[in-house]
Amino acid sequence: MDDIIRIEHLVKRFGEITAVNDITFSVRRGEFFAFLGVNGAGKSTTISMLCGALARDGGSITVDGTDTEKAPDRIKRMLGVVFQNSTLDKALSVRDNLKSRAALYGIFGREFEKRYGELDELLSLKELEKRAVGKLSGGQRRRADIARALIHSPRILILDEPTTGLDPATRKTVWNVIDKLRAARDMTVFLTTHYMEEAADADDVVIIDSGKIVAHGSPVELKNLYTGDFISFYGGDELEQKLETLGKPLQKIAGGCRIEVSDTAEATRLISSFPELFTDYEVSKGKMDDVFLTVTGKRTGD
Amino acid sequence: MAIGTAVKQTAAFAARNIKLYFKDKGMFITSLISPLILLGLYILFLDGVLKDSFEAVVKGFDVKLAPELMNGFIASFEVSSLIAVSSVTVAFTANMAMVDDRVRGVRNDLLTSPVKNSVLTLGYFIATAFVTLIICLVALAAGLIYIGASGWAMSAGELFLALLDTVLCVLFGTALSSIVCGFLKSRGAMSAVSTIVSVVYGFICGAYYPVSQFASAMQNIVMCLPGTYCTALLRTHFMSGYFDKFVSAGLSTDGAGKLFDGLDGRMYFFGGEVPPWAMYIVVIGTVALLMGLFVALNVLFGKRGQKR
């Protein structure tokens, strides 16, 4: 796969503060890319520069080989953005919203109807089209937001914390829509999120902290690099006492305890050495939350 | 980008803003009834005072004028005031879409598209002017019915010119509000500005109270403000038909002139009477200047916004 986005030595300053400090990464065509960081880490600033809404102080951004500052209109046609908060007009129907936004891309009349039909197939818009956006449920509104982002058939979909503030069921609905979209269109998805488990399915992850990249790799690579494995034990009241023989710090979990081991080999060694303790257990890799905590020293949502 | 596409985009964006305004029932109905409430307040609180001072002037000339002449003349003063104030206050309310887009982050969404800043700017302007014109035309229709019931004296030509004046006043209000609203970044600031404008503008444009009744220094200050000429134009075309009727009824031209001067039927700038053509020059010039300023500010801030 070739790179569709290349960001090199990107810098953005606001007075004395360097919001984005010499970051370099690339996103391959068709990949699901996750860009993680706490609030104020520099994610939104980077996205604003990528979309051409903010000028950069240094470095370069190219989208499909074109510098974003040299041909901003061309770049804007390649990007579709779903913002954290819905920016559709609450008083207008879904169809009216999409029609007015399509016009901004020069899409009118038959071309709009054709595009609307394609989006309806993908996102089942017909059931929503006459309803005011303000009266939709959280998941339906997100569907409408995604339809708005896709109205001009962009090559890259940017999701800026698309599920923040949504309940788990609605988050699942939103992800089903995005998964369907990726499967159908082979689209490049650029995600920023606070929910680390959403990044676990990404092809590539960049973690940014205080404007600098602090980790970069696939979720598995990051887990192997920054977290150990975990062995979770389940059992009765005497479990904790028995596990003390392992000489490892115990973390309480629902229905039992877990210990951290350096890697799967150590877990295997412990199983061989203390078979009597391993009656009800599971070995798992660390989670993206653990990776994030290790590399930034911050918990997500900080 | 082809001009045809830009025109279609502007029309679509203006249509979106107009729809947003009319879908907000609270805002639409409030804007619609505000001028009518103002007319009601004029009738309730000022009508008596204006009629008393009118009668006091007429008494000095020992002439008896038909009541419909007095009633129609005063009604014309009130309706011209109403249109002068509404064309600005409604424009500020109608411009809420622009401020709201900024507050809700919609502006960022709009700017992710390859649309020109000028398309958005013009779209807001057209929508505000359209909405303000609709509300002012409704107010004008109600006002004309009220004048008709009180005592009609306008010719068809004067009615046409009053309509033209209304359009000019709307353009003036739209351009002024667009510039001010361009600097507002919260709904609180917007409603504070709207409140101040509603209270202050009526006085400084000579709508709430005749300029001729102000202290002479204040008269000169108010006559330096372009909004006063919007009111003056409306007054001229709403009220001028009564001059001949007063004279035909036996009042001297001096007497009719006194009545006119008392209710701003004629306006003076440092002692000299301002003719209607001069009023048109001031109003049209101001509208052009404000629109130019609005465009210049948008170009300037549009470019700066990118560098922030």
mmCIF file with all atom_site columns, C-alpha atoms in Angstrom, chain A residues 113-199:
data_model
loop_
_atom_site.group_PDB
_atom_site.id
_atom_site.type_symbol
_atom_site.label_atom_id
_atom_site.label_alt_id
_atom_site.label_comp_id
_atom_site.label_asym_id
_atom_site.label_entity_id
_atom_site.label_seq_id
_atom_site.pdbx_PDB_ins_code
_atom_site.Cartn_x
_atom_site.Cartn_y
_atom_site.Cartn_z
_atom_site.occupancy
_atom_site.B_iso_or_equiv
_atom_site.pdbx_formal_charge
_atom_site.auth_seq_id
_atom_site.auth_comp_id
_atom_site.auth_asym_id
_atom_site.auth_atom_id
_atom_site.pdbx_PDB_model_num
ATOM 1  C CA . GLU A 1 113 ? -29.976 12.511 -6.118 1.00 0.00 ? 113 GLU A CA 1
ATOM 2  C CA . LYS A 1 114 ? -27.495 9.916  -7.395 1.00 0.00 ? 114 LYS A CA 1
ATOM 3  C CA . ARG A 1 115 ? -25.135 10.523 -4.495 1.00 0.00 ? 115 ARG A CA 1
ATOM 4  C CA . TYR A 1 116 ? -27.998 10.531 -2.008 1.00 0.00 ? 116 TYR A CA 1
ATOM 5  C CA . GLY A 1 117 ? -29.180 7.172  -3.368 1.00 0.00 ? 117 GLY A CA 1
ATOM 6  C CA . GLU A 1 118 ? -25.687 5.681  -2.919 1.00 0.00 ? 118 GLU A CA 1
ATOM 7  C CA . LEU A 1 119 ? -25.504 6.936  0.651  1.00 0.00 ? 119 LEU A CA 1
ATOM 8  C CA . ASP A 1 120 ? -28.993 5.622  1.343  1.00 0.00 ? 120 ASP A CA 1
ATOM 9  C CA . GLU A 1 121 ? -27.858 2.132  0.316  1.00 0.00 ? 121 GLU A CA 1
ATOM 10 C CA . LEU A 1 122 ? -24.944 2.375  2.699  1.00 0.00 ? 122 LEU A CA 1
ATOM 11 C CA . LEU A 1 123 ? -26.506 4.205  5.634  1.00 0.00 ? 123 LEU A CA 1
ATOM 12 C CA . SER A 1 124 ? -30.264 3.620  5.230  1.00 0.00 ? 124 SER A CA 1
ATOM 13 C CA . LEU A 1 125 ? -31.023 7.328  5.034  1.00 0.00 ? 125 LEU A CA 1
ATOM 14 C CA . LYS A 1 126 ? -34.556 7.030  3.638  1.00 0.00 ? 126 LYS A CA 1
ATOM 15 C CA . GLU A 1 127 ? -35.964 6.190  7.066  1.00 0.00 ? 127 GLU A CA 1
ATOM 16 C CA . LEU A 1 128 ? -34.432 9.384  8.449  1.00 0.00 ? 128 LEU A CA 1
ATOM 17 C CA . GLU A 1 129 ? -34.620 11.797 5.532  1.00 0.00 ? 129 GLU A CA 1
ATOM 18 C CA . LYS A 1 130 ? -37.690 13.787 6.539  1.00 0.00 ? 130 LYS A CA 1
ATOM 19 C CA . ARG A 1 131 ? -36.905 13.949 10.235 1.00 0.00 ? 131 ARG A CA 1
ATOM 20 C CA . ALA A 1 132 ? -35.283 16.994 11.784 1.00 0.00 ? 132 ALA A CA 1
ATOM 21 C CA . VAL A 1 133 ? -31.707 16.227 12.854 1.00 0.00 ? 133 VAL A CA 1
ATOM 22 C CA . GLY A 1 134 ? -32.464 17.578 16.336 1.00 0.00 ? 134 GLY A CA 1
ATOM 23 C CA . LYS A 1 135 ? -35.088 14.868 16.804 1.00 0.00 ? 135 LYS A CA 1
ATOM 24 C CA . LEU A 1 136 ? -32.837 11.916 15.905 1.00 0.00 ? 136 LEU A CA 1
ATOM 25 C CA . SER A 1 137 ? -31.294 9.542  18.423 1.00 0.00 ? 137 SER A CA 1
ATOM 26 C CA . GLY A 1 138 ? -27.529 9.727  19.034 1.00 0.00 ? 138 GLY A CA 1
ATOM 27 C CA . GLY A 1 139 ? -26.793 6.840  16.655 1.00 0.00 ? 139 GLY A CA 1
ATOM 28 C CA . GLN A 1 140 ? -29.098 8.128  13.923 1.00 0.00 ? 140 GLN A CA 1
ATOM 29 C CA . ARG A 1 141 ? -27.539 11.579 14.182 1.00 0.00 ? 141 ARG A CA 1
ATOM 30 C CA . ARG A 1 142 ? -24.082 10.037 13.804 1.00 0.00 ? 142 ARG A CA 1
ATOM 31 C CA . ARG A 1 143 ? -25.299 8.219  10.687 1.00 0.00 ? 143 ARG A CA 1
ATOM 32 C CA . ALA A 1 144 ? -26.414 11.562 9.300  1.00 0.00 ? 144 ALA A CA 1
ATOM 33 C CA . ASP A 1 145 ? -23.032 13.094 10.233 1.00 0.00 ? 145 ASP A CA 1
ATOM 34 C CA . ILE A 1 146 ? -21.216 10.295 8.410  1.00 0.00 ? 146 ILE A CA 1
ATOM 35 C CA . ALA A 1 147 ? -23.491 10.783 5.388  1.00 0.00 ? 147 ALA A CA 1
ATOM 36 C CA . ARG A 1 148 ? -22.573 14.483 5.396  1.00 0.00 ? 148 ARG A CA 1
ATOM 37 C CA . ALA A 1 149 ? -18.869 13.605 5.506  1.00 0.00 ? 149 ALA A CA 1
ATOM 38 C CA . LEU A 1 150 ? -19.310 11.220 2.561  1.00 0.00 ? 150 LEU A CA 1
ATOM 39 C CA . ILE A 1 151 ? -21.606 13.382 0.418  1.00 0.00 ? 151 ILE A CA 1
ATOM 40 C CA . HIS A 1 152 ? -18.785 14.306 -1.969 1.00 0.00 ? 152 HIS A CA 1
ATOM 41 C CA . SER A 1 153 ? -17.249 10.795 -2.155 1.00 0.00 ? 153 SER A CA 1
ATOM 42 C CA . PRO A 1 154 ? -14.006 11.604 -0.319 1.00 0.00 ? 154 PRO A CA 1
ATOM 43 C CA . ARG A 1 155 ? -11.032 9.238  -0.346 1.00 0.00 ? 155 ARG A CA 1
ATOM 44 C CA . ILE A 1 156 ? -10.265 9.755  3.333  1.00 0.00 ? 156 ILE A CA 1
ATOM 45 C CA . LEU A 1 157 ? -12.750 9.785  6.200  1.00 0.00 ? 157 LEU A CA 1
ATOM 46 C CA . ILE A 1 158 ? -11.570 11.688 9.250  1.00 0.00 ? 158 ILE A CA 1
ATOM 47 C CA . LEU A 1 159 ? -13.386 10.752 12.443 1.00 0.00 ? 159 LEU A CA 1
ATOM 48 C CA . ASP A 1 160 ? -12.641 13.248 15.198 1.00 0.00 ? 160 ASP A CA 1
ATOM 49 C CA . GLU A 1 161 ? -13.698 11.473 18.402 1.00 0.00 ? 161 GLU A CA 1
ATOM 50 C CA . PRO A 1 162 ? -16.898 10.270 16.757 1.00 0.00 ? 162 PRO A CA 1
ATOM 51 C CA . THR A 1 163 ? -18.230 8.311  19.716 1.00 0.00 ? 163 THR A CA 1
ATOM 52 C CA . THR A 1 164 ? -17.383 10.635 22.610 1.00 0.00 ? 164 THR A CA 1
ATOM 53 C CA . GLY A 1 165 ? -20.415 11.097 24.831 1.00 0.00 ? 165 GLY A CA 1
ATOM 54 C CA . LEU A 1 166 ? -22.383 8.261  23.237 1.00 0.00 ? 166 LEU A CA 1
ATOM 55 C CA . ASP A 1 167 ? -23.733 5.314  25.218 1.00 0.00 ? 167 ASP A CA 1
ATOM 56 C CA . PRO A 1 168 ? -22.146 1.873  24.566 1.00 0.00 ? 168 PRO A CA 1
ATOM 57 C CA . ALA A 1 169 ? -25.028 0.637  22.406 1.00 0.00 ? 169 ALA A CA 1
ATOM 58 C CA . THR A 1 170 ? -24.896 3.738  20.213 1.00 0.00 ? 170 THR A CA 1
ATOM 59 C CA . ARG A 1 171 ? -21.108 3.489  19.982 1.00 0.00 ? 171 ARG A CA 1
ATOM 60 C CA . LYS A 1 172 ? -21.526 -0.049 18.722 1.00 0.00 ? 172 LYS A CA 1
ATOM 61 C CA . THR A 1 173 ? -24.056 1.104  16.138 1.00 0.00 ? 173 THR A CA 1
ATOM 62 C CA . VAL A 1 174 ? -21.672 3.814  14.934 1.00 0.00 ? 174 VAL A CA 1
ATOM 63 C CA . TRP A 1 175 ? -18.819 1.336  14.616 1.00 0.00 ? 175 TRP A CA 1
ATOM 64 C CA . ASN A 1 176 ? -21.003 -1.100 12.717 1.00 0.00 ? 176 ASN A CA 1
ATOM 65 C CA . VAL A 1 177 ? -21.662 1.683  10.221 1.00 0.00 ? 177 VAL A CA 1
ATOM 66 C CA . ILE A 1 178 ? -17.968 2.544  9.934  1.00 0.00 ? 178 ILE A CA 1
ATOM 67 C CA . ASP A 1 179 ? -16.982 -1.132 9.555  1.00 0.00 ? 179 ASP A CA 1
ATOM 68 C CA . LYS A 1 180 ? -19.609 -1.562 6.833  1.00 0.00 ? 180 LYS A CA 1
ATOM 69 C CA . LEU A 1 181 ? -18.291 1.511  5.105  1.00 0.00 ? 181 LEU A CA 1
ATOM 70 C CA . ARG A 1 182 ? -14.711 0.304  5.223  1.00 0.00 ? 182 ARG A CA 1
ATOM 71 C CA . ALA A 1 183 ? -15.690 -3.079 3.872  1.00 0.00 ? 183 ALA A CA 1
ATOM 72 C CA . ALA A 1 184 ? -17.759 -1.563 1.066  1.00 0.00 ? 184 ALA A CA 1
ATOM 73 C CA . ARG A 1 185 ? -15.468 1.282  0.001  1.00 0.00 ? 185 ARG A CA 1
ATOM 74 C CA . ASP A 1 186 ? -11.983 0.263  1.077  1.00 0.00 ? 186 ASP A CA 1
ATOM 75 C CA . MET A 1 187 ? -11.756 3.785  2.416  1.00 0.00 ? 187 MET A CA 1
ATOM 76 C CA . THR A 1 188 ? -8.875  5.270  4.383  1.00 0.00 ? 188 THR A CA 1
ATOM 77 C CA . VAL A 1 189 ? -10.129 6.048  7.890  1.00 0.00 ? 189 VAL A CA 1
ATOM 78 C CA . PHE A 1 190 ? -8.255  8.494  10.120 1.00 0.00 ? 190 PHE A CA 1
ATOM 79 C CA . LEU A 1 191 ? -9.591  8.201  13.662 1.00 0.00 ? 191 LEU A CA 1
ATOM 80 C CA . THR A 1 192 ? -8.946  10.182 16.795 1.00 0.00 ? 192 THR A CA 1
ATOM 81 C CA . THR A 1 193 ? -10.542 8.804  19.922 1.00 0.00 ? 193 THR A CA 1
ATOM 82 C CA . HIS A 1 194 ? -10.446 8.713  23.690 1.00 0.00 ? 194 HIS A CA 1
ATOM 83 C CA . TYR A 1 195 ? -11.659 5.143  23.734 1.00 0.00 ? 195 TYR A CA 1
ATOM 84 C CA . MET A 1 196 ? -8.546  3.011  23.451 1.00 0.00 ? 196 MET A CA 1
ATOM 85 C CA . GLU A 1 197 ? -10.382 -0.191 22.643 1.00 0.00 ? 197 GLU A CA 1
ATOM 86 C CA . GLU A 1 198 ? -11.635 1.512  19.443 1.00 0.00 ? 198 GLU A CA 1
ATOM 87 C CA . ALA A 1 199 ? -8.011  1.826  18.339 1.00 0.00 ? 199 ALA A CA 1
#
